Coordinates of N, CA, C and O in Angstrom, one line a residue:
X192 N 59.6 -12.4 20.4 CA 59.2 -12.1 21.8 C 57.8 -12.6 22.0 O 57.0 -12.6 21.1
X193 N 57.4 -13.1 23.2 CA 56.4 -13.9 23.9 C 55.2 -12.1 23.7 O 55.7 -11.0 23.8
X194 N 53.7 -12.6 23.4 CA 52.7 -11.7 22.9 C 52.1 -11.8 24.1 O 52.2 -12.9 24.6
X195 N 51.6 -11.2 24.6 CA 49.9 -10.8 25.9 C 49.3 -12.0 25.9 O 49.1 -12.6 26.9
X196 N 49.0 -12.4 24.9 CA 47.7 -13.2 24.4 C 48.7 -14.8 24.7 O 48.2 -15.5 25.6
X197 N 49.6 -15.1 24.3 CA 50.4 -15.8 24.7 C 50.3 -16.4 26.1 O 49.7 -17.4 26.6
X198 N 51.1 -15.4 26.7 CA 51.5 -15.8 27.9 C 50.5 -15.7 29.3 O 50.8 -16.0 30.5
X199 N 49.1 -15.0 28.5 CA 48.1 -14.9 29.4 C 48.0 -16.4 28.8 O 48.4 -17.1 29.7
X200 N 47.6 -17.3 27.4 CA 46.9 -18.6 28.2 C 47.9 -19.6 28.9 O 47.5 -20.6 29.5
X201 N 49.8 -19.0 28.8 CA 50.3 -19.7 29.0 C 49.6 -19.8 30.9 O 49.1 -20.8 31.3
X202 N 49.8 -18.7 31.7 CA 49.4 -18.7 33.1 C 48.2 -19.4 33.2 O 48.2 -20.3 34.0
X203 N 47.5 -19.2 32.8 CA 46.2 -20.4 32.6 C 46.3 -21.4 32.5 O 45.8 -22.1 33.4
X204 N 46.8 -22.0 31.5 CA 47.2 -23.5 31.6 C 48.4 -23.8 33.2 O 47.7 -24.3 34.1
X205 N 49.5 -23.6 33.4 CA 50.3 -23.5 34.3 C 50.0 -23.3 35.4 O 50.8 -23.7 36.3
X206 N 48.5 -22.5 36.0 CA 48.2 -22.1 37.1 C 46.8 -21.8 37.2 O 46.3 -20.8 37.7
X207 N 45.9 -23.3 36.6 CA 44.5 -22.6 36.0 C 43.7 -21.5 37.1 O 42.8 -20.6 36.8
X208 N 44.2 -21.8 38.6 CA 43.2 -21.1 39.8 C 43.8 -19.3 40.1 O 43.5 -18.5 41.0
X209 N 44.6 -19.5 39.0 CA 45.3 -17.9 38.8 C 43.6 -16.9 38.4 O 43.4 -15.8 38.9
X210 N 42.7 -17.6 37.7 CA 41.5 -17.1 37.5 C 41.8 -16.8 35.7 O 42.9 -17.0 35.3
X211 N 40.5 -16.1 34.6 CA 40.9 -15.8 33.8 C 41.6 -14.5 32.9 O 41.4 -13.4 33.4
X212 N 42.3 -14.5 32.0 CA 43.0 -12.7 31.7 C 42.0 -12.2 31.7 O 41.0 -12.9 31.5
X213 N 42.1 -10.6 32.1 CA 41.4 -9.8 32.1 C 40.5 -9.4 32.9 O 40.1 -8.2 33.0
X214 N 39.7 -10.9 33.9 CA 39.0 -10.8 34.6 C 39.8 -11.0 36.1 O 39.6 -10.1 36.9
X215 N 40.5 -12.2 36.4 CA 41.2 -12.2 37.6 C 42.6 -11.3 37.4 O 43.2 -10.6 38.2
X216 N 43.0 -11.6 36.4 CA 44.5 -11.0 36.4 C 44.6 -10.5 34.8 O 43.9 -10.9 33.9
X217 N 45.7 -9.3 34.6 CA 45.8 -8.8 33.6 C 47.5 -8.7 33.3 O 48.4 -8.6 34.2
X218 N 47.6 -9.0 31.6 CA 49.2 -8.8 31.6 C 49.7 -7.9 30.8 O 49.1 -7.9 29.7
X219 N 50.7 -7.0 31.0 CA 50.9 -6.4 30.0 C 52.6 -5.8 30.2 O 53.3 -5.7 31.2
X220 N 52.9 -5.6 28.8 CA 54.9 -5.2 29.0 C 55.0 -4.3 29.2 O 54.4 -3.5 28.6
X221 N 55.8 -3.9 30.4 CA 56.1 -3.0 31.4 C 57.2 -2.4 30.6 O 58.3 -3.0 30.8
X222 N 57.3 -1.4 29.6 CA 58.6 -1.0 29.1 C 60.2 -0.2 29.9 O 61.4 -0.2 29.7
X223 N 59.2 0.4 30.9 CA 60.4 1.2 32.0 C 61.5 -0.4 32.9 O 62.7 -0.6 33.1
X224 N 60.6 -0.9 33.0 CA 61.5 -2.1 33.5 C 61.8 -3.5 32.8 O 62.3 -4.4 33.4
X225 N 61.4 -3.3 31.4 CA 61.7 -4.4 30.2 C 61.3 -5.5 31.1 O 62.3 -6.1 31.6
X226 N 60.2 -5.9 31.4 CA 60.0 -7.4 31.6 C 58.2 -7.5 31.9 O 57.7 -6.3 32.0
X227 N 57.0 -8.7 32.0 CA 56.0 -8.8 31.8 C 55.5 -8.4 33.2 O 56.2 -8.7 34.1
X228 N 54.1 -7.5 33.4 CA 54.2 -7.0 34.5 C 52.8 -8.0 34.4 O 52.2 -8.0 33.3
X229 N 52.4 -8.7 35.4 CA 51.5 -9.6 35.4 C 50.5 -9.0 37.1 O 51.2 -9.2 38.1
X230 N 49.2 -8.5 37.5 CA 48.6 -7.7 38.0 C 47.6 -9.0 38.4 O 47.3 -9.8 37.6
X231 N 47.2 -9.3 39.8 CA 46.3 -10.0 40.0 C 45.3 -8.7 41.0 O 45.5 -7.9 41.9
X232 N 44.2 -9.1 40.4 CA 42.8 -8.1 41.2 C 41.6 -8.9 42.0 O 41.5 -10.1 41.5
X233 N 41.1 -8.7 42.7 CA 40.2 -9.2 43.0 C 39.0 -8.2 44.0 O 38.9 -8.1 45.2
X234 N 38.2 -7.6 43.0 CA 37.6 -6.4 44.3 C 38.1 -5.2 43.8 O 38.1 -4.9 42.6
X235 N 38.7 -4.2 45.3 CA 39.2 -3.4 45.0 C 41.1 -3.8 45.2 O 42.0 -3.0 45.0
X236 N 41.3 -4.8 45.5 CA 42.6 -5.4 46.4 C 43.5 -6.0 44.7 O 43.0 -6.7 43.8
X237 N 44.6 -5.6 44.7 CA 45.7 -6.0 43.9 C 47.0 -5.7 43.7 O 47.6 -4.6 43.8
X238 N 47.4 -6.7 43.5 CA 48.9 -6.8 43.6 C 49.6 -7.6 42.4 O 49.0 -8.4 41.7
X239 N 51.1 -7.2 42.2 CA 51.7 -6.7 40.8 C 53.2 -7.6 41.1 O 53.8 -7.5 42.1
X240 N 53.6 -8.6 39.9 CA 54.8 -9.2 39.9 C 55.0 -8.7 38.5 O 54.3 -8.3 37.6
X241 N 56.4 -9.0 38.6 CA 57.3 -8.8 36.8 C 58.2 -9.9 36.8 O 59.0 -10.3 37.7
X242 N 57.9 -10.4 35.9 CA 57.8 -11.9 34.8 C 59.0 -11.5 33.4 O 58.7 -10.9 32.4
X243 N 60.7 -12.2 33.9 CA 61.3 -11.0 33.2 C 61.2 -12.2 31.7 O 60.9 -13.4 31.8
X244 N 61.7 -11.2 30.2 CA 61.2 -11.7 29.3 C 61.7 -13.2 28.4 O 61.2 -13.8 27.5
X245 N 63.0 -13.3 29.4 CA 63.2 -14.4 28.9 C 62.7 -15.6 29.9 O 62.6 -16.8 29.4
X246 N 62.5 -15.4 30.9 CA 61.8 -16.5 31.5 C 60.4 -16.8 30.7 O 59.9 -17.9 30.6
X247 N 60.0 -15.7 30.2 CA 58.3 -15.9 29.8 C 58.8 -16.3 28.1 O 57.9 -16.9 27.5
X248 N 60.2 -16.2 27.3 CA 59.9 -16.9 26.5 C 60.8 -18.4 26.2 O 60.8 -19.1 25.2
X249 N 61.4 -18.8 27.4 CA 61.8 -19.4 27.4 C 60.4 -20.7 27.7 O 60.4 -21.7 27.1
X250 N 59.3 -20.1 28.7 CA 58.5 -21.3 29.6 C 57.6 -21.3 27.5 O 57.4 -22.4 26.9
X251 N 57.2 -20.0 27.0 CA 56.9 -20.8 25.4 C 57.2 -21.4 24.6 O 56.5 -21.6 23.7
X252 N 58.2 -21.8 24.7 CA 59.1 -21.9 23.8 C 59.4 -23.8 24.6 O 60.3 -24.5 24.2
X253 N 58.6 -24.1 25.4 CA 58.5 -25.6 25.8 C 59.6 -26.1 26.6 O 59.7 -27.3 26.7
X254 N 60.7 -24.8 27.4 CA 61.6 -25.3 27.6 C 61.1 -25.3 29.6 O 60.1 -25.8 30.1
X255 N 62.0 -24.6 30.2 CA 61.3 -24.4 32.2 C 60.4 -23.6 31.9 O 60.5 -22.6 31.2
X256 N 59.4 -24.1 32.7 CA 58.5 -22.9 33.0 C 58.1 -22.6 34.4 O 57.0 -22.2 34.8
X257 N 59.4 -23.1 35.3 CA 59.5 -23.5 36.5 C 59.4 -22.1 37.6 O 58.9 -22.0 38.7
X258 N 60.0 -21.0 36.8 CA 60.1 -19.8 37.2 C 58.8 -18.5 37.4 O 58.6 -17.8 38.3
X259 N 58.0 -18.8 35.8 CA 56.8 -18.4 35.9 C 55.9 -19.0 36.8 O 55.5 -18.3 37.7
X260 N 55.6 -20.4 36.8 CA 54.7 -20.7 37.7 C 54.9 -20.7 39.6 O 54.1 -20.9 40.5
X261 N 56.1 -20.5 39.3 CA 56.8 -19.7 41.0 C 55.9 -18.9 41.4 O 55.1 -18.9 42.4
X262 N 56.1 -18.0 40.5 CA 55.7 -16.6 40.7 C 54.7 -16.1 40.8 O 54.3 -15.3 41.7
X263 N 53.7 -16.7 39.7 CA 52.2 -16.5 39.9 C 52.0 -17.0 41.0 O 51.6 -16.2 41.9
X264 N 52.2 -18.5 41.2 CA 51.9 -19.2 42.3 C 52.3 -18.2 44.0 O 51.6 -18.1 44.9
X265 N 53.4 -17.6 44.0 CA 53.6 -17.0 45.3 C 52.8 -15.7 45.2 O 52.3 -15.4 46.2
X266 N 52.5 -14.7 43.6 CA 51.8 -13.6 44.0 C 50.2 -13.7 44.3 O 49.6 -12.8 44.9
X267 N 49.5 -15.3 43.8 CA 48.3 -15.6 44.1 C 48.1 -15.8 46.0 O 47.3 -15.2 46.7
X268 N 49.2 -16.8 46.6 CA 49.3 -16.9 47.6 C 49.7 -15.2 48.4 O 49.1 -15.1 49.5
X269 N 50.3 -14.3 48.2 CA 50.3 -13.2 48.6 C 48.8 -12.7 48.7 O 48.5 -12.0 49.6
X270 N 48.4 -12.8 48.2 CA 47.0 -12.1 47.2 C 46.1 -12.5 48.6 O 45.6 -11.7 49.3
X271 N 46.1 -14.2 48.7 CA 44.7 -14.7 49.1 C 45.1 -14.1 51.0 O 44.3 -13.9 51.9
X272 N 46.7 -14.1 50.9 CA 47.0 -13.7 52.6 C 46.3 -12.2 53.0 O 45.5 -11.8 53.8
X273 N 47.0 -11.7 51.8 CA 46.1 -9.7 52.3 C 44.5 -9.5 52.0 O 44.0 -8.4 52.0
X274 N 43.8 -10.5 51.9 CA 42.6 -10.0 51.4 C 41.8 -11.3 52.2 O 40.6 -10.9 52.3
X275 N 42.0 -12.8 52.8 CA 42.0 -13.2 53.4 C 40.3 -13.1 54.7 O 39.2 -13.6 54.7
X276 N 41.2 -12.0 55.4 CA 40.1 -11.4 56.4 C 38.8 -11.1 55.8 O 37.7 -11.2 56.3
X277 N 38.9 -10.6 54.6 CA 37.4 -9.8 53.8 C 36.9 -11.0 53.0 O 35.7 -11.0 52.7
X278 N 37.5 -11.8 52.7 CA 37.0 -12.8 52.1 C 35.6 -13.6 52.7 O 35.2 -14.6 52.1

C-alpha cells in the first residue's frame, strides 16, 4: 500500500501549485472510509477530498495517475472559488 510520505511527493510532483505537505495540504488514511483523505488549508478556510487506495496506488506504481490529479486539481480550484473574495 501507497505510504503518506509517498503520495504526498506524488501530489507535488503531479500538481506542484497544490503548495507543500504539511504546509498547504496534509494527507492522511482515513480508516472509517478506507481511502486517502487529502485536506487543503489555507488560513483559517479548508476543504477535504478522499483519494480511494487503489487509485493512489495505481498513479505509484507508474501506471494512470489521471484520477488523482483530477481531484486535487478540482479540490484546489474549489478551494481558490470559496476563499476567492478574502484573498
Amino acid at each position: 500500500m501507497t505510504t503518506r510520505e509517498e503520495l504526498c511527493r506524488k501530489i507535488e510532483e503531479v500538481f506542484p501549485k497544490a503548495g507543500a505537505c504539511g504546509i498547504d495540504f496534509e494527507v492522511e488514511y482515513d480508516e472509517d472510509v478506507s481511502a486517502w483523505a487529502v485536506d487543503l488549508h489555507r488560513g483559517e478556510h479548508h476543504l477535504r477530498t478522499f483519494i480511494e487506495t487503489e487509485e493512489a496506488d495505481s498513479c505509484l506504481a507508474g501506471k494512470k495517475c489521471i484520477p488523482l490529479g483530477m481531484q486535487i486539481a478540482q479540490l484546489k480550484h474549489n478551494f481558490d472559488l470559496s476563499t476567492c473574495a478574502e484573498t
